[in-house]
mmCIF file of C-alpha atoms and ligand atoms in Angstrom:
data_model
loop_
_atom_site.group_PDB
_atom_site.id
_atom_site.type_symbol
_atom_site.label_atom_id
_atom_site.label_comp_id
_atom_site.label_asym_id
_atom_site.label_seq_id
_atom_site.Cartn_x
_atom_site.Cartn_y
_atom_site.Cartn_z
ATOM 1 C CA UNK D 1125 9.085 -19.563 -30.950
ATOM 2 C CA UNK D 1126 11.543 -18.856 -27.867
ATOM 3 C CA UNK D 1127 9.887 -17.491 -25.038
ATOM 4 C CA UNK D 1128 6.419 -19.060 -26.154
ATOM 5 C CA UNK D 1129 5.967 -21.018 -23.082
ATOM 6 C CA UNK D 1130 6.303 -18.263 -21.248
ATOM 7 C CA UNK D 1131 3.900 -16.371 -22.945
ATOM 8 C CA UNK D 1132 1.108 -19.285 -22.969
ATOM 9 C CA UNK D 1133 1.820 -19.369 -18.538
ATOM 10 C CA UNK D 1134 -1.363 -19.202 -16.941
ATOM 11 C CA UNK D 1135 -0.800 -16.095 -14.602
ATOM 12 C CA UNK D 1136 -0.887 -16.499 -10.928
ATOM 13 C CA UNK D 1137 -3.903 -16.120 -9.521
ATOM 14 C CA UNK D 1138 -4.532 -12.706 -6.811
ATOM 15 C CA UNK D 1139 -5.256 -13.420 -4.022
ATOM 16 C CA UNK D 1140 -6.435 -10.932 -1.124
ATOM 17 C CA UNK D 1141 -6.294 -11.661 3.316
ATOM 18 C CA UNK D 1142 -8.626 -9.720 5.403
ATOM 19 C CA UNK D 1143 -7.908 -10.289 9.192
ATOM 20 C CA UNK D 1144 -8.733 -8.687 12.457
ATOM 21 C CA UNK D 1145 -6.197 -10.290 14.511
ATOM 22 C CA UNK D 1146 -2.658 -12.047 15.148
ATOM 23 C CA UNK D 1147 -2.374 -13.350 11.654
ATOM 24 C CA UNK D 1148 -0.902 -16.669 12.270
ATOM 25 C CA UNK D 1149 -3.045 -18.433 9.416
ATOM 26 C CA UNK D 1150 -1.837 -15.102 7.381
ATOM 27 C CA UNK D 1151 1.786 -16.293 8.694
ATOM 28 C CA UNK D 1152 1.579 -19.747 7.316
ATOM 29 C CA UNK D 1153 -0.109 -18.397 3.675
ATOM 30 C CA UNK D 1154 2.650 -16.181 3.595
ATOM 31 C CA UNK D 1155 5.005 -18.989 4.267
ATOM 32 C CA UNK D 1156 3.601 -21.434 1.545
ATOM 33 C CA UNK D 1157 3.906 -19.138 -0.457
ATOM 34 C CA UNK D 1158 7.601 -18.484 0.008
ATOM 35 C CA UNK D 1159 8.605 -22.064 -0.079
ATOM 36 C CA UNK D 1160 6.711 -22.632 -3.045
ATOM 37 C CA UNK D 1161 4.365 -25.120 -1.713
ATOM 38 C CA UNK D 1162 1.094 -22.309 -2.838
ATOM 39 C CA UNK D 1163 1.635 -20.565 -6.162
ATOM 40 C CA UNK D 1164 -0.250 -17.505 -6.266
ATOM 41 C CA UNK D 1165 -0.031 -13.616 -5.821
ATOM 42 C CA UNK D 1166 -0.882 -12.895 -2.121
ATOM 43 C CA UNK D 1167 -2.042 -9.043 -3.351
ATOM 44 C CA UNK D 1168 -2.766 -7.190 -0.284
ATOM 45 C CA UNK D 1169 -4.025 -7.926 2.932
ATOM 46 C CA UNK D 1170 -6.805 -5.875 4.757
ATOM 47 C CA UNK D 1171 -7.734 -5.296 8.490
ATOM 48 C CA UNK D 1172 -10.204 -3.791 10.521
ATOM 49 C CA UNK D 1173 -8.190 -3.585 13.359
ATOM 50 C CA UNK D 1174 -5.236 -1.147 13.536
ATOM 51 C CA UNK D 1175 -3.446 -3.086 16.150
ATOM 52 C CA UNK D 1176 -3.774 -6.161 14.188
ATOM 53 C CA UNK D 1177 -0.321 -7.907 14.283
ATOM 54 C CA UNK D 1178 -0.876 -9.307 10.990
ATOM 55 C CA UNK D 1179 -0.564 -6.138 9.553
ATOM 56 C CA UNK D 1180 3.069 -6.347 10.570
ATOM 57 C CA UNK D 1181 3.384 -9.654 9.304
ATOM 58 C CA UNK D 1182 2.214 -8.661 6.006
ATOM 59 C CA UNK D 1183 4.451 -5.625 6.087
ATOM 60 C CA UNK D 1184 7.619 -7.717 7.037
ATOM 61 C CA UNK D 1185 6.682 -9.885 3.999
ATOM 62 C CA UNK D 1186 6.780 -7.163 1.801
ATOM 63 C CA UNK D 1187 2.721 -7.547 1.642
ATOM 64 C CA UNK D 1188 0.446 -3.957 1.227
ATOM 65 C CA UNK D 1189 -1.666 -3.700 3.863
ATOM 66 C CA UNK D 1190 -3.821 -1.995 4.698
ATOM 67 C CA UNK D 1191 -6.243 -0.866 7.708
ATOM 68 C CA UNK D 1192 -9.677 0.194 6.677
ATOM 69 C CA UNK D 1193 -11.686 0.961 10.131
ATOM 70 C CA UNK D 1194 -14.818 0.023 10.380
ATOM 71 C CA UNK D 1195 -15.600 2.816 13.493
ATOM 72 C CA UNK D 1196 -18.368 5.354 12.528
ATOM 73 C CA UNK D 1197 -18.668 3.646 9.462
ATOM 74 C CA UNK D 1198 -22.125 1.619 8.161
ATOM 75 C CA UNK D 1199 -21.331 -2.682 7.500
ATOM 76 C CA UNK D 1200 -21.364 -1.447 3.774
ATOM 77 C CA UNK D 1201 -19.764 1.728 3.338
ATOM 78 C CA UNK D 1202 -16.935 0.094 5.476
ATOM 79 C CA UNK D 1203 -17.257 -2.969 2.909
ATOM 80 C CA UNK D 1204 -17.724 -0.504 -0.086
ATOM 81 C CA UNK D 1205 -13.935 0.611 1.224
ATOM 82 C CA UNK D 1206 -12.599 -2.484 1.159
ATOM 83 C CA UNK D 1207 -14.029 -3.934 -2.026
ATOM 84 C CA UNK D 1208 -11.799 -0.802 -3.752
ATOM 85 C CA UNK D 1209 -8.883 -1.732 -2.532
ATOM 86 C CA UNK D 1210 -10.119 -5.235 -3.717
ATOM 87 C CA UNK D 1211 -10.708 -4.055 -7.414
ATOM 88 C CA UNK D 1212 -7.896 -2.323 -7.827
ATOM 89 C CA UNK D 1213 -5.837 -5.493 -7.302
ATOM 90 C CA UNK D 1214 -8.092 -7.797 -9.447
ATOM 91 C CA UNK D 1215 -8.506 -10.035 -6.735
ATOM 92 C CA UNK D 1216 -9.563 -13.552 -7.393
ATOM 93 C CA UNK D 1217 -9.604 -15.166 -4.088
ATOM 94 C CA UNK D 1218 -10.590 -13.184 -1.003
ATOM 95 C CA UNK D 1219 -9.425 -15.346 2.231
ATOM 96 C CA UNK D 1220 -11.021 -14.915 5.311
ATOM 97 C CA UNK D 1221 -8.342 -15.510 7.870
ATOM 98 C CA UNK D 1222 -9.215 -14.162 11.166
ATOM 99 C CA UNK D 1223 -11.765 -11.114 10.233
ATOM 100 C CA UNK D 1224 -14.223 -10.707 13.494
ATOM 101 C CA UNK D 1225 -16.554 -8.706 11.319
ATOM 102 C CA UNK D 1226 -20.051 -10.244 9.701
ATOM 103 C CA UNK D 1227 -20.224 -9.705 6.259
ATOM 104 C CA UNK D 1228 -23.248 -8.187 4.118
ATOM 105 C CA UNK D 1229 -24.869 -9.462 1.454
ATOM 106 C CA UNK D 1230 -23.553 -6.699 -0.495
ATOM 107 C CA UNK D 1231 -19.950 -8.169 -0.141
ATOM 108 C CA UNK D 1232 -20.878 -11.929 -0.388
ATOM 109 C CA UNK D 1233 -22.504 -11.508 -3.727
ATOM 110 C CA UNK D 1234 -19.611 -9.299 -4.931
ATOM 111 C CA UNK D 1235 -17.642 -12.499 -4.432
ATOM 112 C CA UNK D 1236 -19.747 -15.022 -4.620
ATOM 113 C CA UNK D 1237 -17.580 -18.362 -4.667
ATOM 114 C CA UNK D 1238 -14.565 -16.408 -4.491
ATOM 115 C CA UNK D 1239 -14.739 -16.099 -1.107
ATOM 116 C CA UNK D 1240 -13.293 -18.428 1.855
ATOM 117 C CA UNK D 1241 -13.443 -18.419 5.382
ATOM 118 C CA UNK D 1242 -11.462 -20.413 8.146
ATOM 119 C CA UNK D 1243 -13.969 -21.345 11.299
ATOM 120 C CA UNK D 1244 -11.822 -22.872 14.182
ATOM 121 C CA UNK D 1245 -14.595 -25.823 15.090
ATOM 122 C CA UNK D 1246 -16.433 -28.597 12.573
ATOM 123 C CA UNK D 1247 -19.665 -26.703 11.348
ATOM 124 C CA UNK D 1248 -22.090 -26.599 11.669
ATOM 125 C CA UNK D 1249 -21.475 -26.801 15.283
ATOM 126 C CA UNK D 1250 -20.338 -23.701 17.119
ATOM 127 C CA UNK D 1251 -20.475 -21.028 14.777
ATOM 128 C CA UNK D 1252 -19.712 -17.970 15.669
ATOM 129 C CA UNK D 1253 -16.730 -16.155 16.859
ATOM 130 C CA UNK D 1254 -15.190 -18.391 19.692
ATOM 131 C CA UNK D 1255 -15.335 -22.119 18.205
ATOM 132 C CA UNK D 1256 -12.484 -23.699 20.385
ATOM 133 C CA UNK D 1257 -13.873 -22.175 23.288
ATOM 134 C CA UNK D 1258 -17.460 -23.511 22.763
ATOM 135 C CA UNK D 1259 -16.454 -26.683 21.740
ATOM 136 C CA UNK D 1260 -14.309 -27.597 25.016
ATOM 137 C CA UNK D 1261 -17.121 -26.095 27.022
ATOM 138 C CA UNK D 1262 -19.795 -28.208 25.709
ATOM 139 C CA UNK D 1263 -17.727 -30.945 26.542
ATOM 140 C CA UNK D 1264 -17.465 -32.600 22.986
ATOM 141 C CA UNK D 1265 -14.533 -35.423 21.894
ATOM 142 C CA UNK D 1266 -13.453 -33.791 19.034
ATOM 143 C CA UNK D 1267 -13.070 -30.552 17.855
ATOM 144 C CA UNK D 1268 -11.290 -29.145 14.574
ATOM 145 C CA UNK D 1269 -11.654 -26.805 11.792
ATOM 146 C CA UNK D 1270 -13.748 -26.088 8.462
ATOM 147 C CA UNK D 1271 -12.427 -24.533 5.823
ATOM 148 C CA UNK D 1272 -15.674 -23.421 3.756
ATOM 149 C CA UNK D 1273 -16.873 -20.508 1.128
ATOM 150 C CA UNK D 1274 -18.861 -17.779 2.519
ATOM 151 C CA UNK D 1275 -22.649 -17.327 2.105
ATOM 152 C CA UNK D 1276 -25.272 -15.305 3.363
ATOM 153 C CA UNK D 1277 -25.363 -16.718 6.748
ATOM 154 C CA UNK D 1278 -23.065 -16.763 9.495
ATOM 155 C CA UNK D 1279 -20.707 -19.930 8.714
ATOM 156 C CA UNK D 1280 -23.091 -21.420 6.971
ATOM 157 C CA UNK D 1281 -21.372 -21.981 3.731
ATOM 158 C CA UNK D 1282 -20.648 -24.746 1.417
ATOM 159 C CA UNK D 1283 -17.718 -26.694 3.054
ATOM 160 C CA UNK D 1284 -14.549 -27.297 1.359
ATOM 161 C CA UNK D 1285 -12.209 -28.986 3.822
ATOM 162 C CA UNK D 1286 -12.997 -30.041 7.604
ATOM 163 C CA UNK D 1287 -9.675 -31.150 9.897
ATOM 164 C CA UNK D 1288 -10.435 -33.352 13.285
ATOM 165 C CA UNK D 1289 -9.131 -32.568 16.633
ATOM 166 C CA UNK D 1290 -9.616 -35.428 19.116
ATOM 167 C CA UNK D 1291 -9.643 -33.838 22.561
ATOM 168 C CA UNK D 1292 -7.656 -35.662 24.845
ATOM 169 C CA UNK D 1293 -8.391 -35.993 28.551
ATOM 170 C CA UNK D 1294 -5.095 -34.456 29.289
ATOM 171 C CA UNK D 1295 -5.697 -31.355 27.464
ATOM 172 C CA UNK D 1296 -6.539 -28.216 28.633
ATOM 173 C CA UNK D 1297 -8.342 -25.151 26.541
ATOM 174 C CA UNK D 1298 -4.825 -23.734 25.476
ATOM 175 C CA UNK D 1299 -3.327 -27.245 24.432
ATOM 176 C CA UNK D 1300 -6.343 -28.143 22.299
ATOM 177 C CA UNK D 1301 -6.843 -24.742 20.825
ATOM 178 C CA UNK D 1302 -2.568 -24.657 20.179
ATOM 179 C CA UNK D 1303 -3.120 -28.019 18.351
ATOM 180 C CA UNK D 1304 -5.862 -27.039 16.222
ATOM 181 C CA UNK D 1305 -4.244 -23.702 14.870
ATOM 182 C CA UNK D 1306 -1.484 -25.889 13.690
ATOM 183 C CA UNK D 1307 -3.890 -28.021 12.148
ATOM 184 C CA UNK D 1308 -5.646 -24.627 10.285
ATOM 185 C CA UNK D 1309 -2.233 -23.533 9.082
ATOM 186 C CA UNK D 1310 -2.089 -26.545 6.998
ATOM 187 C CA UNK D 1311 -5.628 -26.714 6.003
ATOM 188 C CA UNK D 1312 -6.322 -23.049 5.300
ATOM 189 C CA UNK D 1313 -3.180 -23.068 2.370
ATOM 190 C CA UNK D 1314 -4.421 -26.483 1.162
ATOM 191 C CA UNK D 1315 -7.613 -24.931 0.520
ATOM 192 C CA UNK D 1316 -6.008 -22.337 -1.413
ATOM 193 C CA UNK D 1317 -4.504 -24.355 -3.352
ATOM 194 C CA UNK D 1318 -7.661 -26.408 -3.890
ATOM 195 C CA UNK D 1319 -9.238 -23.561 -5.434
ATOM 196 C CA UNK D 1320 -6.654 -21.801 -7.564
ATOM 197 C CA UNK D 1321 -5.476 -24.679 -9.011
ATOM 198 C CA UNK D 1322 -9.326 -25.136 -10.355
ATOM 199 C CA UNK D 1323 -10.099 -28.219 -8.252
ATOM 200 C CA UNK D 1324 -12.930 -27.052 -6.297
ATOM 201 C CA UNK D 1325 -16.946 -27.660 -7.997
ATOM 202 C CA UNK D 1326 -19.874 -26.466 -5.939
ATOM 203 C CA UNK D 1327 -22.789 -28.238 -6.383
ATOM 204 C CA UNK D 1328 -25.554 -27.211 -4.306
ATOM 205 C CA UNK D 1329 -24.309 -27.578 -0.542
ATOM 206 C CA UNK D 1330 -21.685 -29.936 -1.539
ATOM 207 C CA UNK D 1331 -18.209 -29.229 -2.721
ATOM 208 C CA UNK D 1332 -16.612 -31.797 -4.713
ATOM 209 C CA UNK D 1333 -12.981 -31.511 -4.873
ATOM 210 C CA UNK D 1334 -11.206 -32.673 -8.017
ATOM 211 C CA UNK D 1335 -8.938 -35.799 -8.230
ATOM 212 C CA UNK D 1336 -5.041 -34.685 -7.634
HETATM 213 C C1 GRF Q 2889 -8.385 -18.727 13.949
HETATM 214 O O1 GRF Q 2889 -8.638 -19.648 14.963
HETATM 215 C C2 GRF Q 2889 -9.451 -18.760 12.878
HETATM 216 O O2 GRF Q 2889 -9.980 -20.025 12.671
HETATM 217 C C3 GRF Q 2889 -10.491 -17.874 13.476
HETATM 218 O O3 GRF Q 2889 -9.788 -16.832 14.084
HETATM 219 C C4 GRF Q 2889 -8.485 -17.293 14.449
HETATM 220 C C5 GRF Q 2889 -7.508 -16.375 13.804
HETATM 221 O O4 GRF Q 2889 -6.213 -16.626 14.211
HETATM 222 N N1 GRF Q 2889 -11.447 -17.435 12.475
HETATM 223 P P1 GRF Q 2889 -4.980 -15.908 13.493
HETATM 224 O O5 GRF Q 2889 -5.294 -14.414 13.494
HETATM 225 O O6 GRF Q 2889 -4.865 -16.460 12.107
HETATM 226 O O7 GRF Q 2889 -3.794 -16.226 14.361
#
């Protein structure tokens, strides 16, 4: 039957950004996605800050986006916000990219295992919201970044991928923090891709990724 193929295509998965900030891992999802290297829907992307320059990023990109404040607002009736815009996208991936704010239970069971967060150091060491910054100030040898799904903790998650960053005695904050966002905006879209294509299997802490 002509056109059967077609018909029988898995859709592309949805999948949503929430970010508080610059948006340069948002940049790099944006460009996978344009060169073909990540197939999937990037839906919408969400922000609590209203300055965010990702917002503009996603609106260059042709992206909704949207910025939900969180000001005057409860954790979960700002979440409770958010997780409409969510619905009415039929999101399948929410990617946390970027978004300063703690999430509630409330949200992290909504999305249990659909939900992924980029921390800029190797967990569990320095969580929290300045990872290159408390890495080079405790003096450590290597650095990097963790790629994991969010729990009820704060980066405490089952981990998907991790990326090292040798610190060199040369560098300086700026050159080993420059270095490891270049690293994240490879590892955050492999991720991705990890999990839409079905490759990613949580058992208990562990996440065991799928032969290619
Ligand atoms: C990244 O370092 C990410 O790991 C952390 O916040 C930073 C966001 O950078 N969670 P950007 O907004 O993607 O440029």
């Amino acid at each position: 039957m002509p056109g059967a193929k077609k018909f029988m295509k898995k859709s592309k998965k949805n999948i949503a950004v929430l970010i508080s900030g610059s948006g340069t891992n948002l940049q790099s999802i944006i460009d996978h996605i344009k060169s073909g290297k990540l197939k999937c829907n990037l839906t919408v992307v969400i922000s609590n800050k209203k300055d965010a320059y990702g917002l503009v990023r996603a609106k260059k990109a042709g992206i909704p986006a949207h910025f939900i404040d969180h000001k005057g607002l409860k954790r979960k009736e700002h979440e409770k916000k958010i997780v409409q815009i969510l619905e009415k996208h039929k999101i399948d991936l929410v990617v946390l990219a970027g978004y300063m704010r703690i999430l509630t239970p409330y949200f992290v069971r909504k999305y249990k295992y659909k939900l992924i967060n980029i921390h800029p150091a190797l967990l569990p060491s320095f969580p929290g919201t300045d990872g290159y910054g408390d890495t080079w100030r405790y003096g450590s040898k290597v650095g990097g970044c963790t790629i994991h799904f969010v729990d009820e903790g704060v980066d405490t998650g089952p981990i998907i991928i991790q990326k090292t960053n040798p610190i060199k005695e040369t560098d300086t904050l700026e050159s080993f923090k420059k270095r490891g966002l270049k690293m994240e905006h490879q590892a955050l879209p492999k991720a991705i891709k990890l999990f839409i294509e079905g490759k990613l299997k949580i058992v208990g802490r562990k996440v065991i990724v799928k032969e290619q």
